[in-house]
mmCIF file of C-alpha atoms and ligand atoms in Angstrom:
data_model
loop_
_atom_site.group_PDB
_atom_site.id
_atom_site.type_symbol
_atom_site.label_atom_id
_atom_site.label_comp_id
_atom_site.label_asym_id
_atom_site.label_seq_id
_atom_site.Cartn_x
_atom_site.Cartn_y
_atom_site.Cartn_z
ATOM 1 C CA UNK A 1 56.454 164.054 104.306
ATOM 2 C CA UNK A 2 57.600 165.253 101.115
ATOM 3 C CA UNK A 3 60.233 164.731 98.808
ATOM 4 C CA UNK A 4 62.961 166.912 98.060
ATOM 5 C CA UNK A 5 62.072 166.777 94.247
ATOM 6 C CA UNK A 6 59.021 165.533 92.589
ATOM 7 C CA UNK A 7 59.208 161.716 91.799
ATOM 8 C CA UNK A 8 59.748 160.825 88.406
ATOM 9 C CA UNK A 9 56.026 159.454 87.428
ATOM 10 C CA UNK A 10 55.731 155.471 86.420
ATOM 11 C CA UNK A 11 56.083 154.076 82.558
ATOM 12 C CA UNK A 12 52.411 154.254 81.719
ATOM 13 C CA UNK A 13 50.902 152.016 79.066
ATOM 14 C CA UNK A 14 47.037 151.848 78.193
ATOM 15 C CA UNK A 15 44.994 149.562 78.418
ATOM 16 C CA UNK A 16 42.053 147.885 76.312
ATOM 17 C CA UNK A 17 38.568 149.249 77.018
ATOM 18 C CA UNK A 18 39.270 151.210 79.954
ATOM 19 C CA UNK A 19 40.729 154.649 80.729
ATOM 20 C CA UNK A 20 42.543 153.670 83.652
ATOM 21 C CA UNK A 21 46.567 152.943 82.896
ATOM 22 C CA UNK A 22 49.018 149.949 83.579
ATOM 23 C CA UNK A 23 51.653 151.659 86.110
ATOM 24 C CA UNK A 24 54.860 149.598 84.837
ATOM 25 C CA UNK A 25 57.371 148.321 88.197
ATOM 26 C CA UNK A 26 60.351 146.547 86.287
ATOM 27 C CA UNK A 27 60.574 145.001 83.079
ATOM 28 C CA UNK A 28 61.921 141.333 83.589
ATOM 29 C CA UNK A 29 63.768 139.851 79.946
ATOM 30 C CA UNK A 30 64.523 136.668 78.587
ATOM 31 C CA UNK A 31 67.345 135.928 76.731
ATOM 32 C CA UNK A 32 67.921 133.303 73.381
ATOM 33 C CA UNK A 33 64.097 131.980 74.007
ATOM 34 C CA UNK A 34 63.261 131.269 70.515
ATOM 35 C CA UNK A 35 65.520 128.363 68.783
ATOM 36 C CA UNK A 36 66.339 130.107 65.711
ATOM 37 C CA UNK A 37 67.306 133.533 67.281
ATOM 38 C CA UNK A 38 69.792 131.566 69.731
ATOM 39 C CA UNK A 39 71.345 130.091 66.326
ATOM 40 C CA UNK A 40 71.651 133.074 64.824
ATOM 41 C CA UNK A 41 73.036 134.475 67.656
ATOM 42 C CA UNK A 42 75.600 131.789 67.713
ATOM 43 C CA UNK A 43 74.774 129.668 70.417
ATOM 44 C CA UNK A 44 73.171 125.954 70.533
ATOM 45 C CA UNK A 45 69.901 126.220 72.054
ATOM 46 C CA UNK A 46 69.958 122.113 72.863
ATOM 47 C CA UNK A 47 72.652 123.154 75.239
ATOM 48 C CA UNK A 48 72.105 126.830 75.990
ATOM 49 C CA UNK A 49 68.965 127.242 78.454
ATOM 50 C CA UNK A 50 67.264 130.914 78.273
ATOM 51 C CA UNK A 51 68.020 133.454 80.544
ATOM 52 C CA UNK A 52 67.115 136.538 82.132
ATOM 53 C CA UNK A 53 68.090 140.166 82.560
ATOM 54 C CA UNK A 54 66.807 143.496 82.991
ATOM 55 C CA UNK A 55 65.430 146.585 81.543
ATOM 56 C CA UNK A 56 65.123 150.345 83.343
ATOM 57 C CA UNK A 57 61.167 150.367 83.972
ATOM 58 C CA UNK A 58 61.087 154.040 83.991
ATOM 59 C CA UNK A 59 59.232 156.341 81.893
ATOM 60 C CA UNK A 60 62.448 157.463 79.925
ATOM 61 C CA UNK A 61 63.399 153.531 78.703
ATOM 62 C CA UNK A 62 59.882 152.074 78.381
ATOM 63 C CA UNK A 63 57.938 154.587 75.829
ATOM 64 C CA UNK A 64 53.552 153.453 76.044
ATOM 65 C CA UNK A 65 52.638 153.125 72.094
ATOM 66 C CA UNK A 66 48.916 154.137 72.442
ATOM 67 C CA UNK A 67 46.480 151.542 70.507
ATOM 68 C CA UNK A 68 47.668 150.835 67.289
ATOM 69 C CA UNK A 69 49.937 154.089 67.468
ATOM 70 C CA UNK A 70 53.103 154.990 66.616
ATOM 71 C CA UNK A 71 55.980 157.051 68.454
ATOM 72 C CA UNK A 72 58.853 158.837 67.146
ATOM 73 C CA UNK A 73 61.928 156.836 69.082
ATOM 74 C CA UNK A 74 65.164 158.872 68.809
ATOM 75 C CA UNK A 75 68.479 156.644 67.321
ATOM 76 C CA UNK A 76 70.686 156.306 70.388
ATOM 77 C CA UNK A 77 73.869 157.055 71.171
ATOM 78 C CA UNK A 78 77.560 155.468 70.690
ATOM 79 C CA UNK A 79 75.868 152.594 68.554
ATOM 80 C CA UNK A 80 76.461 151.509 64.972
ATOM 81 C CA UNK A 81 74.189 148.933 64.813
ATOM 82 C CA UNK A 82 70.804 149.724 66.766
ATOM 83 C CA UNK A 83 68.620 146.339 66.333
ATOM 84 C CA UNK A 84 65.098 145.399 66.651
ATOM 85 C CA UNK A 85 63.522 142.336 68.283
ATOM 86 C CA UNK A 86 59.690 141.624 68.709
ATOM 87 C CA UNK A 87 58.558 140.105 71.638
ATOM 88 C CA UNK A 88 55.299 139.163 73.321
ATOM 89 C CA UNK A 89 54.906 141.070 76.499
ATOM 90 C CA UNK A 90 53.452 139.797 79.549
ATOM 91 C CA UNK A 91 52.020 142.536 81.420
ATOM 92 C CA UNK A 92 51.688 140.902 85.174
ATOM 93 C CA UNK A 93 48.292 141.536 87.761
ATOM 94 C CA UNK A 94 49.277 140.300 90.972
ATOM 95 C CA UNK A 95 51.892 139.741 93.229
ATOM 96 C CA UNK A 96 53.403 135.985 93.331
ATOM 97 C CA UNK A 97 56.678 134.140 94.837
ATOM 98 C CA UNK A 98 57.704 130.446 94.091
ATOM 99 C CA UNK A 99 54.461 130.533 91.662
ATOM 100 C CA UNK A 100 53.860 126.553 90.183
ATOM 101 C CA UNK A 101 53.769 126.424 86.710
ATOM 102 C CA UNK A 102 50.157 125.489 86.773
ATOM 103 C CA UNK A 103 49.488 128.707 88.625
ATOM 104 C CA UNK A 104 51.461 130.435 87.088
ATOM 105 C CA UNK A 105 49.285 132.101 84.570
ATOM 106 C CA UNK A 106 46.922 133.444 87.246
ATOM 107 C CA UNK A 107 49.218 136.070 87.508
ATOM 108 C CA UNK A 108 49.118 137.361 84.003
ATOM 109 C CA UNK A 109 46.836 140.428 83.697
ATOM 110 C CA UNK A 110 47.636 141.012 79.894
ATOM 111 C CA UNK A 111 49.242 140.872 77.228
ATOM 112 C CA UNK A 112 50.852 143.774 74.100
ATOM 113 C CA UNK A 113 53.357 143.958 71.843
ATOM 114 C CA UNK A 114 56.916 145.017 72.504
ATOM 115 C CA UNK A 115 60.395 145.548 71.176
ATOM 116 C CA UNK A 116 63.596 144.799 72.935
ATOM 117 C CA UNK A 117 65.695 147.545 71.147
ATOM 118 C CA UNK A 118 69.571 146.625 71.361
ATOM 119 C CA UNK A 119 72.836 148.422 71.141
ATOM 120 C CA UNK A 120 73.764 144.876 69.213
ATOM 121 C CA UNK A 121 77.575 146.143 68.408
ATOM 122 C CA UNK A 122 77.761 147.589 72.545
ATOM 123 C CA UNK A 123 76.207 144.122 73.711
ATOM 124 C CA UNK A 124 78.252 141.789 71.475
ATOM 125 C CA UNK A 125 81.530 143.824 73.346
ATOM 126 C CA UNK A 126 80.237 143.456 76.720
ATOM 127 C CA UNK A 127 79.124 139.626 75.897
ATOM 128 C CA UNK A 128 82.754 138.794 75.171
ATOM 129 C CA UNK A 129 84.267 140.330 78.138
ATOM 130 C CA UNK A 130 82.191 138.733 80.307
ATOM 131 C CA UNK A 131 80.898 142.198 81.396
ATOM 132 C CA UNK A 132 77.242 143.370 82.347
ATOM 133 C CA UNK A 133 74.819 144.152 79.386
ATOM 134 C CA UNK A 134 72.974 147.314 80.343
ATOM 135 C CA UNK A 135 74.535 149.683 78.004
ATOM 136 C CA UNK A 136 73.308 147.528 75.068
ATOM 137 C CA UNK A 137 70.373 146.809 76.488
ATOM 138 C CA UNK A 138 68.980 149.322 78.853
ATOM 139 C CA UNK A 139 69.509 152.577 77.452
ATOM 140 C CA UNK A 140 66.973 155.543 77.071
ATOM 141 C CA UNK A 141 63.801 154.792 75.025
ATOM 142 C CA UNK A 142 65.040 150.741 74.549
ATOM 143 C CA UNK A 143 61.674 149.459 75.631
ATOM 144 C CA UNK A 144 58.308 150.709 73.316
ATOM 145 C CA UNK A 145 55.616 148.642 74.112
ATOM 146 C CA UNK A 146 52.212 149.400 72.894
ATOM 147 C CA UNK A 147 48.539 148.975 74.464
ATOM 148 C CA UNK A 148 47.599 145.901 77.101
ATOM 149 C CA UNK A 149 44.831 143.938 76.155
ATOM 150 C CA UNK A 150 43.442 142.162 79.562
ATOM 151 C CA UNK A 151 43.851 138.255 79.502
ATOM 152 C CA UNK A 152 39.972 138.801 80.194
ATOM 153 C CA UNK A 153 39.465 139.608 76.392
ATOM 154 C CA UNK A 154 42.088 137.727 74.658
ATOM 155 C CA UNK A 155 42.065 134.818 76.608
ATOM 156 C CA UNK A 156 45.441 133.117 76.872
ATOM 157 C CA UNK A 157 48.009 133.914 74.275
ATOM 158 C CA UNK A 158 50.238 130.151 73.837
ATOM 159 C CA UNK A 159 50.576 130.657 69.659
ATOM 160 C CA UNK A 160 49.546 132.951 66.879
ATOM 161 C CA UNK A 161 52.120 135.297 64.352
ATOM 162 C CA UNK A 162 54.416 137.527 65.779
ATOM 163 C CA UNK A 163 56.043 139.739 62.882
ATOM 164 C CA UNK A 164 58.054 142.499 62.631
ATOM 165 C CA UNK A 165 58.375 144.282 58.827
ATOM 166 C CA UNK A 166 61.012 146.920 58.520
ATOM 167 C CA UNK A 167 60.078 149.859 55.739
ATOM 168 C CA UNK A 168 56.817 147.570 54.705
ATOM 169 C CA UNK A 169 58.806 144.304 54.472
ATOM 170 C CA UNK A 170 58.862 141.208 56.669
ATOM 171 C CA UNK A 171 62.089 140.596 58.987
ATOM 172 C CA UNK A 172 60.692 138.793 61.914
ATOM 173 C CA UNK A 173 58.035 136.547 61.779
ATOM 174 C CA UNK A 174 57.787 133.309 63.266
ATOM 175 C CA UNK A 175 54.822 132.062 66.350
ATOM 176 C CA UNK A 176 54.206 132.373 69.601
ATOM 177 C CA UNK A 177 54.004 128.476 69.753
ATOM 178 C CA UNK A 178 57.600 128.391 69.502
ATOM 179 C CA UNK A 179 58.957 129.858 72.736
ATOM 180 C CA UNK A 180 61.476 127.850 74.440
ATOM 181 C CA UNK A 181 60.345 128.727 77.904
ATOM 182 C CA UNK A 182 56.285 128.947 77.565
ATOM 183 C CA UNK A 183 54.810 132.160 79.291
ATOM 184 C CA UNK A 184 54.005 129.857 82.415
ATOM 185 C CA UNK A 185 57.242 128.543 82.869
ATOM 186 C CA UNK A 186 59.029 131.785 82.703
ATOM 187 C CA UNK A 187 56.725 133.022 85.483
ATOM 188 C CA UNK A 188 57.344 130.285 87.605
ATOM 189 C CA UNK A 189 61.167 130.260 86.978
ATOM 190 C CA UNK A 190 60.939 134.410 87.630
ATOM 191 C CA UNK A 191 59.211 134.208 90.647
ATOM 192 C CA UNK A 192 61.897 132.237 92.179
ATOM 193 C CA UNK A 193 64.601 134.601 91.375
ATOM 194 C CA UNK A 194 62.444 137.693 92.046
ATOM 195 C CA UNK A 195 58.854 138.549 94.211
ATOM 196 C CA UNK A 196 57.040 139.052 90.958
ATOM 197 C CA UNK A 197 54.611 142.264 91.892
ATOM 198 C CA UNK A 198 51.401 143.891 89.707
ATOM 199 C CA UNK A 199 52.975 145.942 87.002
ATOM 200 C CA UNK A 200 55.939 143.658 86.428
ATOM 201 C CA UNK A 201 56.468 143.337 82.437
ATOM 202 C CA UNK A 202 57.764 140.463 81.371
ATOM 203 C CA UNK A 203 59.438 140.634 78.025
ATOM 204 C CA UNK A 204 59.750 136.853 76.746
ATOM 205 C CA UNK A 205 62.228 136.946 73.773
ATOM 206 C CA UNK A 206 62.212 137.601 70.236
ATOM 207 C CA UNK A 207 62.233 134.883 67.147
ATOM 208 C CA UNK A 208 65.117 134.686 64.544
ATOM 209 C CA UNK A 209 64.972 137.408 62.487
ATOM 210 C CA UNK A 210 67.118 140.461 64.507
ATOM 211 C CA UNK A 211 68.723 143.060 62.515
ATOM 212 C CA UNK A 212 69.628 147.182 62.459
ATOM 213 C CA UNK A 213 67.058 149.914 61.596
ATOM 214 C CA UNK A 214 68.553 153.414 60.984
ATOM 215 C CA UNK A 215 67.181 157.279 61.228
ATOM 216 C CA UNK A 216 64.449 157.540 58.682
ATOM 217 C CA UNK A 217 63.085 153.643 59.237
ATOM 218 C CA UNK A 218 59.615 153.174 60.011
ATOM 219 C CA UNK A 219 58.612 149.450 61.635
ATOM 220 C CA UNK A 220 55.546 147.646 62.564
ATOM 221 C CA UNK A 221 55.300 144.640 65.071
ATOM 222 C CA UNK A 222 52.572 142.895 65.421
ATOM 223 C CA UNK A 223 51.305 139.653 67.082
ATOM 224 C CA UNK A 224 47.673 137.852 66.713
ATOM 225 C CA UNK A 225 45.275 139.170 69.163
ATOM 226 C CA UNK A 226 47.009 142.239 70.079
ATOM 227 C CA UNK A 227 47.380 145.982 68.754
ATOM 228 C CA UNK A 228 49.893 146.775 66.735
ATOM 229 C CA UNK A 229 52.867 149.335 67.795
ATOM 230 C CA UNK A 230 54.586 151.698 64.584
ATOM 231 C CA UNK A 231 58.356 153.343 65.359
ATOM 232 C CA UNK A 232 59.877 155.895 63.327
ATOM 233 C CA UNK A 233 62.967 156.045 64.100
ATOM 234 C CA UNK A 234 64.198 159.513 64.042
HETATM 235 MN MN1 MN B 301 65.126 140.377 73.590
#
């Protein structure tokens, strides 16, 4: 059997002390899942749960950051107001369906730092109309994530600063400790909705913070533990 063109090849990130690569499946999202960003998003996170929602996986919409690299990501298209968001990314081992909460972190084979890129002024349109999200959300190049470090060497990540600085200066920073929906609940609540497989990313929300970068910004995210990812945005 072959195919009638070659496959596209899997979003490839590294990974800590080891040559081999983390072959990415599909990039699970949660929405509002720090209490601060849902405010300043205009919703009331005592009555507002978290959601979820999607990313493309492919090798086009997440772009690998090498350790503690940086990557040229091209401003996108029919957007004036392109946004950043930090978030911790769960980088999943092994395959799990209707996963406790207890187990839940059994599945996690590591851990890096990501950003949720957002077509804000594209997503705030589609928000009010009720309509899908995708084009303000899953566009080309939306997900850089930088370098896994195995749960093996960082141990379980539950707190520890997440930060984002924009140009050298600070516009996200807040901890881990503050997630809504811990890690292990949002795999358990996942893996109800969806057969969570190995290579599953799981991007768990940004803090309060969110705002536009334009052509010629350079950021930095960065959470404890974990290396570091730099965009220029071109
Ligand atoms: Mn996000």
């Amino acid at each position: 059997m072959s195919y009638v063109f070659e496959p596209a090849k899997p979003a490839a990130l590294d990974v800590k002390g080891t040559e081999d690569k983390f072959a990415v499946r599909r990039v699970y999202c949660v929405g509002r899942n720090y209490a601060a960003h849902a405010r300043e998003m205009g919703s009331d996170p005592d009555r507002e749960p978290p959601f979820f929602f999607c990313k493309q996986a492919d090798a086009d919409s997440v772009v690998a950051v090498a350790a503690n690299g940086e990557v040229d990501l091209p401003y996108p298209s029919l957007t004036q107001n392109y946004h950043y968001e930090v978030e911790l990314i769960v980088a999943i081992g092994k395959d799990g369906k209707n996963v406790s909460i207890e187990a839940a972190n059994d599945l996690i084979y590591g851990y890096a730092v990501g950003l949720d890129m957002t077509r804000r002024d594209l997503q705030a349109t589609m928000r009010e109309q009720g309509r899908p999200w995708e084009i303000g959300k899953a566009f080309d190049y939306s997900a850089p994530v930088g370098e896994v470090t195995p749960i093996t060497d960082s141990g379980e990540i539950n707190s520890g600063n997440i930060k984002l600085t924009v140009n050298g200066e600070t516009r996200q920073l807040s901890d881990i400790n503050h997630l809504t929906w811990k890690v292990a609940e949002i795999i358990s609540r996942l893996s109800e909705l969806f057969e969570l497989k190995a290579g599953d990313l799981i991007m768990t929300g940004t803090p309060e913070g969110v705002g536009p970068v334009v052509a010629g910004d350079t950021m930095v995210a960065t959470i404890d533990g974990l290396s570091s990812i730099t965009i220029h945005i071109k």
